[in-house]
Tab-separated table of C-alpha atoms and ligand atoms in Angstrom:
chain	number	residue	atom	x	y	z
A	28	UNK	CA	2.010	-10.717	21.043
A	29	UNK	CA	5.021	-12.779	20.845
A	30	UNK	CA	6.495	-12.270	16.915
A	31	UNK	CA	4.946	-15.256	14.225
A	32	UNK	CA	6.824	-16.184	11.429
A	33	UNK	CA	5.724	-17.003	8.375
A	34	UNK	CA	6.267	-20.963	8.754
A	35	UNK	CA	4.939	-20.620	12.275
A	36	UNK	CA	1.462	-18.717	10.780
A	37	UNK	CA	1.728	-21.754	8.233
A	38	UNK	CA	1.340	-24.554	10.404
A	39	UNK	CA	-0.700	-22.350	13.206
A	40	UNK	CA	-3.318	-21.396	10.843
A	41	UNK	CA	-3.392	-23.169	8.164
A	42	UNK	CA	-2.604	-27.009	9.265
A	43	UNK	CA	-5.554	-28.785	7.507
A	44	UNK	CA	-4.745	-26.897	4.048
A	45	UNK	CA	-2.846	-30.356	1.861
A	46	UNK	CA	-0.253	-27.841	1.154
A	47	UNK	CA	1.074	-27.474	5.106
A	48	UNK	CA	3.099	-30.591	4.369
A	49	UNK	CA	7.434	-30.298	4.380
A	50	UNK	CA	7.593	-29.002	0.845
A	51	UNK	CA	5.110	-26.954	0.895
A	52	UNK	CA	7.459	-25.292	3.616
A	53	UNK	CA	10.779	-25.701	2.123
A	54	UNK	CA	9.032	-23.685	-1.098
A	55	UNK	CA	8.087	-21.049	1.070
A	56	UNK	CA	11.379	-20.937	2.980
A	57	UNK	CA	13.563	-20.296	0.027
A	58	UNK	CA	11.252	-18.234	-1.751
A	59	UNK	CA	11.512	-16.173	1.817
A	60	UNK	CA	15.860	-17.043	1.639
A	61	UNK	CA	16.027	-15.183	-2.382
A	62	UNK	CA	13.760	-12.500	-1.540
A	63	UNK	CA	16.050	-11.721	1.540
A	64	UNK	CA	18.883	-11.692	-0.733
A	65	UNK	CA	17.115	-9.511	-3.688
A	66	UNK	CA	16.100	-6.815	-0.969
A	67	UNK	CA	19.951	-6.525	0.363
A	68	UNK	CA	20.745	-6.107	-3.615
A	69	UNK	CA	18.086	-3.520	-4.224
A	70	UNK	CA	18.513	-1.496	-1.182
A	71	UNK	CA	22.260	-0.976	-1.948
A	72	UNK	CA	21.080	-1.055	-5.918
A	73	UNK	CA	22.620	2.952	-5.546
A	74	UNK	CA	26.026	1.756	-4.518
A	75	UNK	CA	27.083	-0.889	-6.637
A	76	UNK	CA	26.971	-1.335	-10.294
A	77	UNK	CA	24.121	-3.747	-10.410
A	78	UNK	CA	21.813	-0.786	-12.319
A	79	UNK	CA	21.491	-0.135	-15.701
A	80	UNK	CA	20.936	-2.417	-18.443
A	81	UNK	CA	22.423	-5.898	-18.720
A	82	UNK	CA	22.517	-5.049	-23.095
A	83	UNK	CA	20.113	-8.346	-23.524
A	84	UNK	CA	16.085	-7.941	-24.397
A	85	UNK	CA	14.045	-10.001	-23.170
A	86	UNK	CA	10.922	-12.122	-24.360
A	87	UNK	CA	8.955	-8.732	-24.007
A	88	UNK	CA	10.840	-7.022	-25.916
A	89	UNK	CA	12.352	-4.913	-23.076
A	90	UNK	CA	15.631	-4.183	-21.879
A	91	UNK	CA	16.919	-6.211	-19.233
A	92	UNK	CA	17.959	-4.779	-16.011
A	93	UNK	CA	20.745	-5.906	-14.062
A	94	UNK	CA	18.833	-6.161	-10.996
A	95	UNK	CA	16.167	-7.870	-13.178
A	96	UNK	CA	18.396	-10.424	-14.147
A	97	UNK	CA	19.931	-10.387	-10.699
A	98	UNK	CA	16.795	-11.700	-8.702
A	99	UNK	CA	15.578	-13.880	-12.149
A	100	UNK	CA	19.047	-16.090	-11.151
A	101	UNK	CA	18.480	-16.305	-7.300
A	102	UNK	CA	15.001	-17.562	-7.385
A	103	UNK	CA	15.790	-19.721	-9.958
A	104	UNK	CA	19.439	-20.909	-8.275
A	105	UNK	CA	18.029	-21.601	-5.001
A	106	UNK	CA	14.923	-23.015	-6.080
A	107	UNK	CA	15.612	-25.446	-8.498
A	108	UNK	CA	17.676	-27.178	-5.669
A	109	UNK	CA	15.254	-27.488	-3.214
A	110	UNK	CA	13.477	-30.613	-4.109
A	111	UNK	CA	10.219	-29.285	-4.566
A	112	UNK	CA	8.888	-28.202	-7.879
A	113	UNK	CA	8.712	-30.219	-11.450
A	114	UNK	CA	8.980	-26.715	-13.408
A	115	UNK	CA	9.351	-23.369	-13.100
A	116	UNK	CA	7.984	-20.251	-15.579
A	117	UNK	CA	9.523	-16.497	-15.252
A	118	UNK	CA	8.634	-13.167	-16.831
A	119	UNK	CA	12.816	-13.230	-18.072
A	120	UNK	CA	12.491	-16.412	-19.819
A	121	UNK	CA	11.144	-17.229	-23.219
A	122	UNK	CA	10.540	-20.907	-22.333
A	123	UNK	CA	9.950	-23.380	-19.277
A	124	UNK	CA	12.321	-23.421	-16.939
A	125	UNK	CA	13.628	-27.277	-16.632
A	126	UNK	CA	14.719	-28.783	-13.227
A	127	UNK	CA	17.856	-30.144	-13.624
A	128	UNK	CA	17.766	-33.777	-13.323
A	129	UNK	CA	20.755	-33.064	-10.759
A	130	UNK	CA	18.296	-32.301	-8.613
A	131	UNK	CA	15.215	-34.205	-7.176
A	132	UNK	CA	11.965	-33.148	-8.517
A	133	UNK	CA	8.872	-32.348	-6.346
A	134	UNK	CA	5.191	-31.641	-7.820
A	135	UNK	CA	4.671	-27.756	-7.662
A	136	UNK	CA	5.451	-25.432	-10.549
A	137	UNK	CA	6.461	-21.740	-9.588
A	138	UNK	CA	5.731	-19.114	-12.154
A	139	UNK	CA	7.001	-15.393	-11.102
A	140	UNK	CA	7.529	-11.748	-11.838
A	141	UNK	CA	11.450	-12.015	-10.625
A	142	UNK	CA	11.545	-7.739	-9.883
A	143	UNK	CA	7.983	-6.234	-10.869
A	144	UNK	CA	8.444	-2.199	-11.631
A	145	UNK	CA	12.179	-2.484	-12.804
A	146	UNK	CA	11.890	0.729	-14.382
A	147	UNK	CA	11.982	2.582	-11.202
A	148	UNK	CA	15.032	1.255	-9.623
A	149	UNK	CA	16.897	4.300	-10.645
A	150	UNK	CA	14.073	6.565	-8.798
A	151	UNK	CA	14.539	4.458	-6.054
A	152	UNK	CA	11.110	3.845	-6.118
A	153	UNK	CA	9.598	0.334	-4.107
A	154	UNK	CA	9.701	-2.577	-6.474
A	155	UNK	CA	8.946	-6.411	-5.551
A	156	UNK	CA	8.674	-10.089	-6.837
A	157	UNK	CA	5.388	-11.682	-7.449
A	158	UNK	CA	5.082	-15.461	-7.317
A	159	UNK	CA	2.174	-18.169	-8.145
A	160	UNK	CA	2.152	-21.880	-7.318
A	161	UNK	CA	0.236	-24.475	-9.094
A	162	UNK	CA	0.275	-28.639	-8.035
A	163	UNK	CA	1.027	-30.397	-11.530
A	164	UNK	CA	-1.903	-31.949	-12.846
A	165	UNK	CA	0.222	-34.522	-15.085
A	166	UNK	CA	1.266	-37.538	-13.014
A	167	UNK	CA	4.765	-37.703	-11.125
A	168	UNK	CA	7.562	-39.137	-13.252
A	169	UNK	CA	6.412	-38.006	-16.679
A	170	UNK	CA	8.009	-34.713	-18.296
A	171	UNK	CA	6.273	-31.827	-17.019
A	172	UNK	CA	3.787	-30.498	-20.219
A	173	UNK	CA	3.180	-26.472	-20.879
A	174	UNK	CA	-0.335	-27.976	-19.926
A	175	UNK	CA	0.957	-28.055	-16.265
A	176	UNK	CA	1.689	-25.124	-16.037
A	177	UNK	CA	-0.770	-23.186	-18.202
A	178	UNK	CA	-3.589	-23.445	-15.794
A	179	UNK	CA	-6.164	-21.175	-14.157
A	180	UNK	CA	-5.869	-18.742	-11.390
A	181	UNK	CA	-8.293	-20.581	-9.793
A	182	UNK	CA	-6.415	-23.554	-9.627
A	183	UNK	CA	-3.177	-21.853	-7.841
A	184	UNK	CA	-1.818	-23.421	-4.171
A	185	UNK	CA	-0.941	-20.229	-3.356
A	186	UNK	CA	0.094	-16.693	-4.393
A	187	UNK	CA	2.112	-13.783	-2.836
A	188	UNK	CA	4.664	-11.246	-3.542
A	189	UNK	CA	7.285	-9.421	-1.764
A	190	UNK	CA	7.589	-5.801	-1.362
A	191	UNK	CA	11.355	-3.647	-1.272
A	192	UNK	CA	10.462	-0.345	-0.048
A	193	UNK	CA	10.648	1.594	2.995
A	194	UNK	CA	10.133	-1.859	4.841
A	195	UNK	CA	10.522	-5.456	2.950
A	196	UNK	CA	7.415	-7.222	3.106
A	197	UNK	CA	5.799	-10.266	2.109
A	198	UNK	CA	1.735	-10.855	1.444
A	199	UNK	CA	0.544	-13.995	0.609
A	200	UNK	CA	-2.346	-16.253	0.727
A	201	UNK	CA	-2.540	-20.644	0.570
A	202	UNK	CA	-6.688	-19.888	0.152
A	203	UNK	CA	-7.248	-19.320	3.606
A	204	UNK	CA	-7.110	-15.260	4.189
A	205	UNK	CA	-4.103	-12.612	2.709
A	206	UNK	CA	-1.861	-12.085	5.184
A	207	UNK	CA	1.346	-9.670	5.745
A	208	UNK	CA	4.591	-10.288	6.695
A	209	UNK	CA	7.691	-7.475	7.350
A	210	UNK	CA	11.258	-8.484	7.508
A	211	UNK	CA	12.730	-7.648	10.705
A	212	UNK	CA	16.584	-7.262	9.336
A	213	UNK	CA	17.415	-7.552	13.229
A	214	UNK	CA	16.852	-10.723	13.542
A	215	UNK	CA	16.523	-11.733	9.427
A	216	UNK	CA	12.595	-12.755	9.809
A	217	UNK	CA	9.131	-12.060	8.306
A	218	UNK	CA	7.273	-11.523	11.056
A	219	UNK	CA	3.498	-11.305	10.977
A	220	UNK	CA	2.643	-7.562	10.685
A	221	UNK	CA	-1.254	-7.722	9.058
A	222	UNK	CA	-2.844	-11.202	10.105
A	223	UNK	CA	-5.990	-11.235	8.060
A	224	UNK	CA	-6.292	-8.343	5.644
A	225	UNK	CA	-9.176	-7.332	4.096
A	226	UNK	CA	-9.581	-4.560	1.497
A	227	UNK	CA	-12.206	-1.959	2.202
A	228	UNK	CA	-15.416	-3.018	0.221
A	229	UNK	CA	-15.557	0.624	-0.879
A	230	UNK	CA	-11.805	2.427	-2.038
A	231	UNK	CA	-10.847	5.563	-1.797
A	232	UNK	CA	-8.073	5.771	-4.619
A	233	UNK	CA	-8.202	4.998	-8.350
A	234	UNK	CA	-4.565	3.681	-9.809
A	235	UNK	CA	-4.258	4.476	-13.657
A	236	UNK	CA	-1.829	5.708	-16.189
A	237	UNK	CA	-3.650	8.439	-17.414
A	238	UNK	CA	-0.927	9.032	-20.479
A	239	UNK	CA	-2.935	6.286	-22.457
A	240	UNK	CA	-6.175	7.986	-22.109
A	241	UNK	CA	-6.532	8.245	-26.077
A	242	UNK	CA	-5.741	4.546	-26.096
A	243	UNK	CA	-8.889	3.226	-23.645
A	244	UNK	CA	-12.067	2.004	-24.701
A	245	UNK	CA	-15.594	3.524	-23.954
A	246	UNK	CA	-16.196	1.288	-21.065
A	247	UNK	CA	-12.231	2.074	-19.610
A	248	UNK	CA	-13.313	6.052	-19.955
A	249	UNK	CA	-16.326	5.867	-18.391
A	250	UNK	CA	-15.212	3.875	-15.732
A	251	UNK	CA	-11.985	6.914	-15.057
A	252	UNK	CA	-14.001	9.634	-15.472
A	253	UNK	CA	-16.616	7.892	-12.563
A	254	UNK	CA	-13.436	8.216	-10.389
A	255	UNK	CA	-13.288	11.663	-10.672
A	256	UNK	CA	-16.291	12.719	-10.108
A	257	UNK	CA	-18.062	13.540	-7.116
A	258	UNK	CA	-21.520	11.974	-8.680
A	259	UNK	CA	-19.878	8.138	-7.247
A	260	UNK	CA	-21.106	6.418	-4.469
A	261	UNK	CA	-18.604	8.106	-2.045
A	262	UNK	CA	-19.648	11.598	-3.135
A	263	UNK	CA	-16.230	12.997	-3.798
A	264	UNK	CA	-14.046	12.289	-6.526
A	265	UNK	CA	-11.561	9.791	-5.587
A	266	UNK	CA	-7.793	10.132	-5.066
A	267	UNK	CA	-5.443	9.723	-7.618
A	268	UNK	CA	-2.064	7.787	-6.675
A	269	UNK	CA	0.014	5.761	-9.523
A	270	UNK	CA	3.409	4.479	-8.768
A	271	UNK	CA	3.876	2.604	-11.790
A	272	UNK	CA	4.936	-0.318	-10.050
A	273	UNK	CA	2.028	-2.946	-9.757
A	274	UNK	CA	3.668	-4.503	-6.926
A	275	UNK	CA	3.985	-0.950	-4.688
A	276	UNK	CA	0.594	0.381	-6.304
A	277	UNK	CA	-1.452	-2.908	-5.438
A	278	UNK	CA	-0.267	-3.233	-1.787
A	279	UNK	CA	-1.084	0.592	-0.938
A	280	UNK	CA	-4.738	0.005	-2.292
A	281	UNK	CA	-5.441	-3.501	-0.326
A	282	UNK	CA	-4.398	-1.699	2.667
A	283	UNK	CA	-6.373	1.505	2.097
A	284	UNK	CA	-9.527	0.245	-0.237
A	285	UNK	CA	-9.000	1.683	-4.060
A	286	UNK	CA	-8.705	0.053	-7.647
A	287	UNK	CA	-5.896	-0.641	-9.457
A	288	UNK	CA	-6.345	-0.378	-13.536
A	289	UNK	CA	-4.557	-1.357	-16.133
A	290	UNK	CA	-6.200	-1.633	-19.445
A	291	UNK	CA	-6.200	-2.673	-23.205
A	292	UNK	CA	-4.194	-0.003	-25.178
A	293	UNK	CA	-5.391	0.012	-28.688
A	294	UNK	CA	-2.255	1.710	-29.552
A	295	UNK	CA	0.534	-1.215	-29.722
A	296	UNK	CA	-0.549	-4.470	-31.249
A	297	UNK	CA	1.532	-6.047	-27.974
A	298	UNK	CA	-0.509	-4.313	-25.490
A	299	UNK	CA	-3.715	-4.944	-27.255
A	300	UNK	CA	-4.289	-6.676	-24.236
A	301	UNK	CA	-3.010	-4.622	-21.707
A	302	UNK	CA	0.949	-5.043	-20.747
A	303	UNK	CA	-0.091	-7.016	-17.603
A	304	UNK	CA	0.682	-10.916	-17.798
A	305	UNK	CA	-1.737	-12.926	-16.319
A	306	UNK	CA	0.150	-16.087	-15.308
A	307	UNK	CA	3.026	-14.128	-12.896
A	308	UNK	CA	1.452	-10.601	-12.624
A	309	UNK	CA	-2.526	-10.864	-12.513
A	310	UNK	CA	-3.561	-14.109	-11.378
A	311	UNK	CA	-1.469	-14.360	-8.177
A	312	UNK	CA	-2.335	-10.954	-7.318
A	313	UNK	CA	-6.314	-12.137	-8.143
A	314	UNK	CA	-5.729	-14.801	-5.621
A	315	UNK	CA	-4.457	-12.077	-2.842
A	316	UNK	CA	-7.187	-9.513	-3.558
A	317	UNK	CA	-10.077	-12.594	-3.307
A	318	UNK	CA	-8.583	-14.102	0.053
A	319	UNK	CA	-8.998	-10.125	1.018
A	320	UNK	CA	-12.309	-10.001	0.348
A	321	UNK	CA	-11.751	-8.325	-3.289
A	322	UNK	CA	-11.983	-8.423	-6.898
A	323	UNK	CA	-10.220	-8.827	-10.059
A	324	UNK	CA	-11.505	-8.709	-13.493
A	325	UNK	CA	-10.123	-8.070	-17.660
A	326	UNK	CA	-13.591	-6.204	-17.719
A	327	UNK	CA	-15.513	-9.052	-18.881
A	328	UNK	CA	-14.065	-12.148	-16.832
A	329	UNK	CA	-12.825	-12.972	-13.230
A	330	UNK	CA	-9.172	-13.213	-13.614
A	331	UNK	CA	-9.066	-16.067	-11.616
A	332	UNK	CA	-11.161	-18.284	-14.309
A	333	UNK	CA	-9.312	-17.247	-17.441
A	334	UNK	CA	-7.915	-20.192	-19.644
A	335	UNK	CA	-4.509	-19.214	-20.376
A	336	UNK	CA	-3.404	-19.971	-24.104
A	337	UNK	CA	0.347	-19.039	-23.934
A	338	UNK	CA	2.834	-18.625	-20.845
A	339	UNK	CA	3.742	-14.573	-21.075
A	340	UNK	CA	-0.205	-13.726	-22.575
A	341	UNK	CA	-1.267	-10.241	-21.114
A	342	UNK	CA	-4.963	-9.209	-20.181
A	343	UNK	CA	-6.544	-6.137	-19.316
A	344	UNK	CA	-6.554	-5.917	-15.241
A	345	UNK	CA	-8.734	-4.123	-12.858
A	346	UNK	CA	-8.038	-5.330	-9.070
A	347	UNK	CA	-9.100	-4.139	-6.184
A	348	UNK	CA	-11.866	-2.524	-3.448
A	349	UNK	CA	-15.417	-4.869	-4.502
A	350	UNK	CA	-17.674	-2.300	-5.154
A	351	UNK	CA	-14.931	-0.236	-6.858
A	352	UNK	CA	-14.439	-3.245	-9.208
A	353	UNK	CA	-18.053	-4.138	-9.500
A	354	UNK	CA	-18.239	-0.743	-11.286
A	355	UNK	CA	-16.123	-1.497	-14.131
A	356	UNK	CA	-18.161	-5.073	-14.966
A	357	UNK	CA	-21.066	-2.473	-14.917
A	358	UNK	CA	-19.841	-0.567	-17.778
A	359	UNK	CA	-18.565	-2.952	-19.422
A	360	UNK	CA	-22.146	-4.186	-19.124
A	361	UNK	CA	-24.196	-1.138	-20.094
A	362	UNK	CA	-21.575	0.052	-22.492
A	363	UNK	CA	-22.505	-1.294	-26.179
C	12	AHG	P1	7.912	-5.243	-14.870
C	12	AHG	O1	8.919	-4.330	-14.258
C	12	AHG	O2	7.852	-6.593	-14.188
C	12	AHG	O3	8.060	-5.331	-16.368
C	12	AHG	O4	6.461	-4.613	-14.582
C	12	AHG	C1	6.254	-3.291	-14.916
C	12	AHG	C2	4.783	-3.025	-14.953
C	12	AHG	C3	4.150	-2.832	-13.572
C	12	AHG	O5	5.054	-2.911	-12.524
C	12	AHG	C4	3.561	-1.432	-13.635
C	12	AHG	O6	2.267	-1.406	-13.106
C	12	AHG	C5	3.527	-1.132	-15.114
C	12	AHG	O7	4.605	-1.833	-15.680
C	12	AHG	C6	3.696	0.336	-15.385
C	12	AHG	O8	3.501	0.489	-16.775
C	12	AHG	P2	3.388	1.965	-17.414
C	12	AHG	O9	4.763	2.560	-17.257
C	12	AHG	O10	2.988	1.731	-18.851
C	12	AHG	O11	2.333	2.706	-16.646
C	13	MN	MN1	5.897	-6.959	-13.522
C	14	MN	MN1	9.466	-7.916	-13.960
C-alpha cells in the first residue's frame, strides 16, 4: 500500500466531516511541524542541557522542566501564527493563552498537555503531547470568553496526541474512527501505520499506581483487587504494566485491550480529584478511546459529558477496554 499521510487520510476519509476545510488542515499541519521539532529535542534530551528544571513552578504547583517549557513555546510559537485558532489553553499556563492581534484569528481553540510524563525524561522513558480542539461557540469578532473554551468533551472537533518513544507517533480522531500515524524520519512524514483502531472489548492489562492504595475509595479497591484475581471474566488475573506516563501507558492498552486508572486520592486536598486534568489530559484521550470503540469514565460520569467549571480542574479517570471499564461503573454502582 502506497504510504498515506496524515492530510492525505484527512481528505481521503474524512471529506464530508465540516472540519476537512484549509484550516482545519493548516491546524493539523503545524501541530504535526512542533511535534516534529519536540521529538528531535527529546530524543537528543541526553545530550544537551535541555533537562532538569527550568527553577519556575508552574500553575500545578510542579517544577517546570526544561523540555516542558521547551515544547509549551513551540506549540504555542508556531501556532499562534497560523491563522487558525481564537485561543489557546496549556497545562504550563495559569491563564488563556491570547492570539496576538499580530496575527489573524481563526475559530478553533487548542487546549494541550505540551510534554505529558515529564518526570521520566531523565529515565528516558516515552513521553508525548496531548491536544483537544473545540469550534468557539461565541460569534467571530468578539473576545474569545473562558466560556469558549470551557466546554465538554463531547463537544471537541478533534483529539489526538503524539507519542516520543521507540518510534514517534501520532493517534488521533476528527469523530470518524482513531487512527495511527508513525513518523518516518526518512522522509520527515506521519505515515498511516494503524488505519482504524479499535481497543479489544475485553483487556488484558490493568494500569494503576498501586503506591496510593491507602488513598482509594471502596469502589477504586474493589475494582483493583477484581484485576487481580482470577474470579474476572477472563479467568486469570490480569497483567500489571504502569509507565507512569498517561500518554505511553494509554497507547499500549488501546493497542492491546486493558484499563488505564487513575483515581481520587483522599490524601492531598489537590488530588482530591485525581491529578488528571480533564480539559488537556482526559477528555481528548475520551474522544480517542470512544472513536476506538472504548470507554472513559470519573466512576460516576462519561468523561466526555462532564461540565468543566475551571480550565486546569482534575477528575478521577478510568479509560480503556469496554467491558474492563463497564466494571468500574458497576462498583461504583453496587458499592454504597
Ligand atoms: P505531566 O507530565 O503532564 O504532568 O503528566 C504526568 C502524569 C501522567 O503522565 C501520568 O499518568 C501521571 O502523571 C503519573 O502520576 P504518578 O507518578 O502519581 O503515578
Ligand atoms: Mn500530563
Ligand atoms: Mn505535561
Amino acid at each position: 500500500m502506497p504510504p498515506v499521510t496524515v492530510i492525505e487520510h484527512l481528505l481521503l476519509h474524512q471529506t464530508e466531516l465540516p472540519m476537512a476545510t484549509g484550516r482545519f488542515t493548516r491546524l493539523l499541519n503545524e501541530l504535526i511541524l512542533s511535534a516534529k521539532i519536540i521529538s528531535r529535542e527529546v530524543n537528543k534530551a541526553g545530550l544537551v542541557d535541555i533537562l532538569g528544571f527550568t527553577g519556575e513552578v508552574n500553575v500545578q504547583g510542579e517544577a517546570v522542566l526544561k523540555l516542558d517549557e521547551f515544547a509549551n513555546r513551540v506549540l504555542i510559537h508556531r501556532l499562534e501564527r497560523a491563522g487558525v485558532l481564537c485561543a489557546m489553553a496549556s497545562e504550563e499556563n495559569a491563564d488563556l493563552i491570547e492570539i496576538p492581534s499580530a496575527f489573524p484569528a481563526g475559530d478553533y481553540i487548542l487546549i494541550f498537555d505540551p510534554l505529558d510524563g515529564s518526570s521520566n525524561v531523565e529515565g528516558n522513558v516515552s513521553i508525548g503531547t496531548i491536544f483537544s480542539i473545540h469550534r468557539r461557540k461565541s460569534p467571530e469578532g468578539k473576545n474569545v470568553i473562558l466560556d469558549d473554551v470551557l466546554q465538554i468533551g463531547a463537544n471537541q472537533v478533534a483529539a489526538g496526541y503524539f507519542v516520543y518513544g521507540s518510534s514517534t507517533m501520532m493517534v488521533y480522531t476528527a469523530g470518524r474512527g482513531a487512527h495511527g500515524f508513525t513518523l518516518d524520519p526518512s522522509v520527515g512524514e506521519f505515515l498511516l501505520s494503524h488505519p482504524d483502531i479499535k481497543i479489544p472489548e475485553l483487556g488484558k492489562i490493568y494500569s494503576v499506581n498501586e503506591s496510593y492504595w491507602n488513598y482509594w475509595d471502596e469502589p477504586t479497591r474493589k475494582t483493583v483487587s477484581y484485576f487481580k484475581s482470577p474470579n474476572n471474566e477472563r479467568g486469570q488475573p490480569y497483567n500489571s504494566r504502569y509507565i507512569g506516563s498517561l500518554v505511553a501507558d494509554f497507547h499500549r492498552n488501546l493497542l492491546t485491550g486493558g484499563i488505564f486508572m487513575y483515581p481520587a486520592d483522599s490524601r492531598e486536598p489537590k488530588k482530591i480529584r485525581g491529578k488528571l486534568r480533564l480539559m488537556y489530559e482526559a477528555a481528548p484521550l475520551a474522544m480517542i478511546i470512544e472513536a476506538a470503540g472504548g470507554m472513559a469514565t470519573d466512576g460516576k460520569m462519561r468523561i466526555l459529558d462532564i461540565e468543566p467549571q475551571e480550565l486546569h480542574q482534575r477528575v478521577p479517570l478510568y479509560i480503556g477496554s469496554k467491558k474492563d471499564v463497564q466494571k468500574v461503573i458497576e462498583f461504583y454502582q453496587t458499592t454504597s
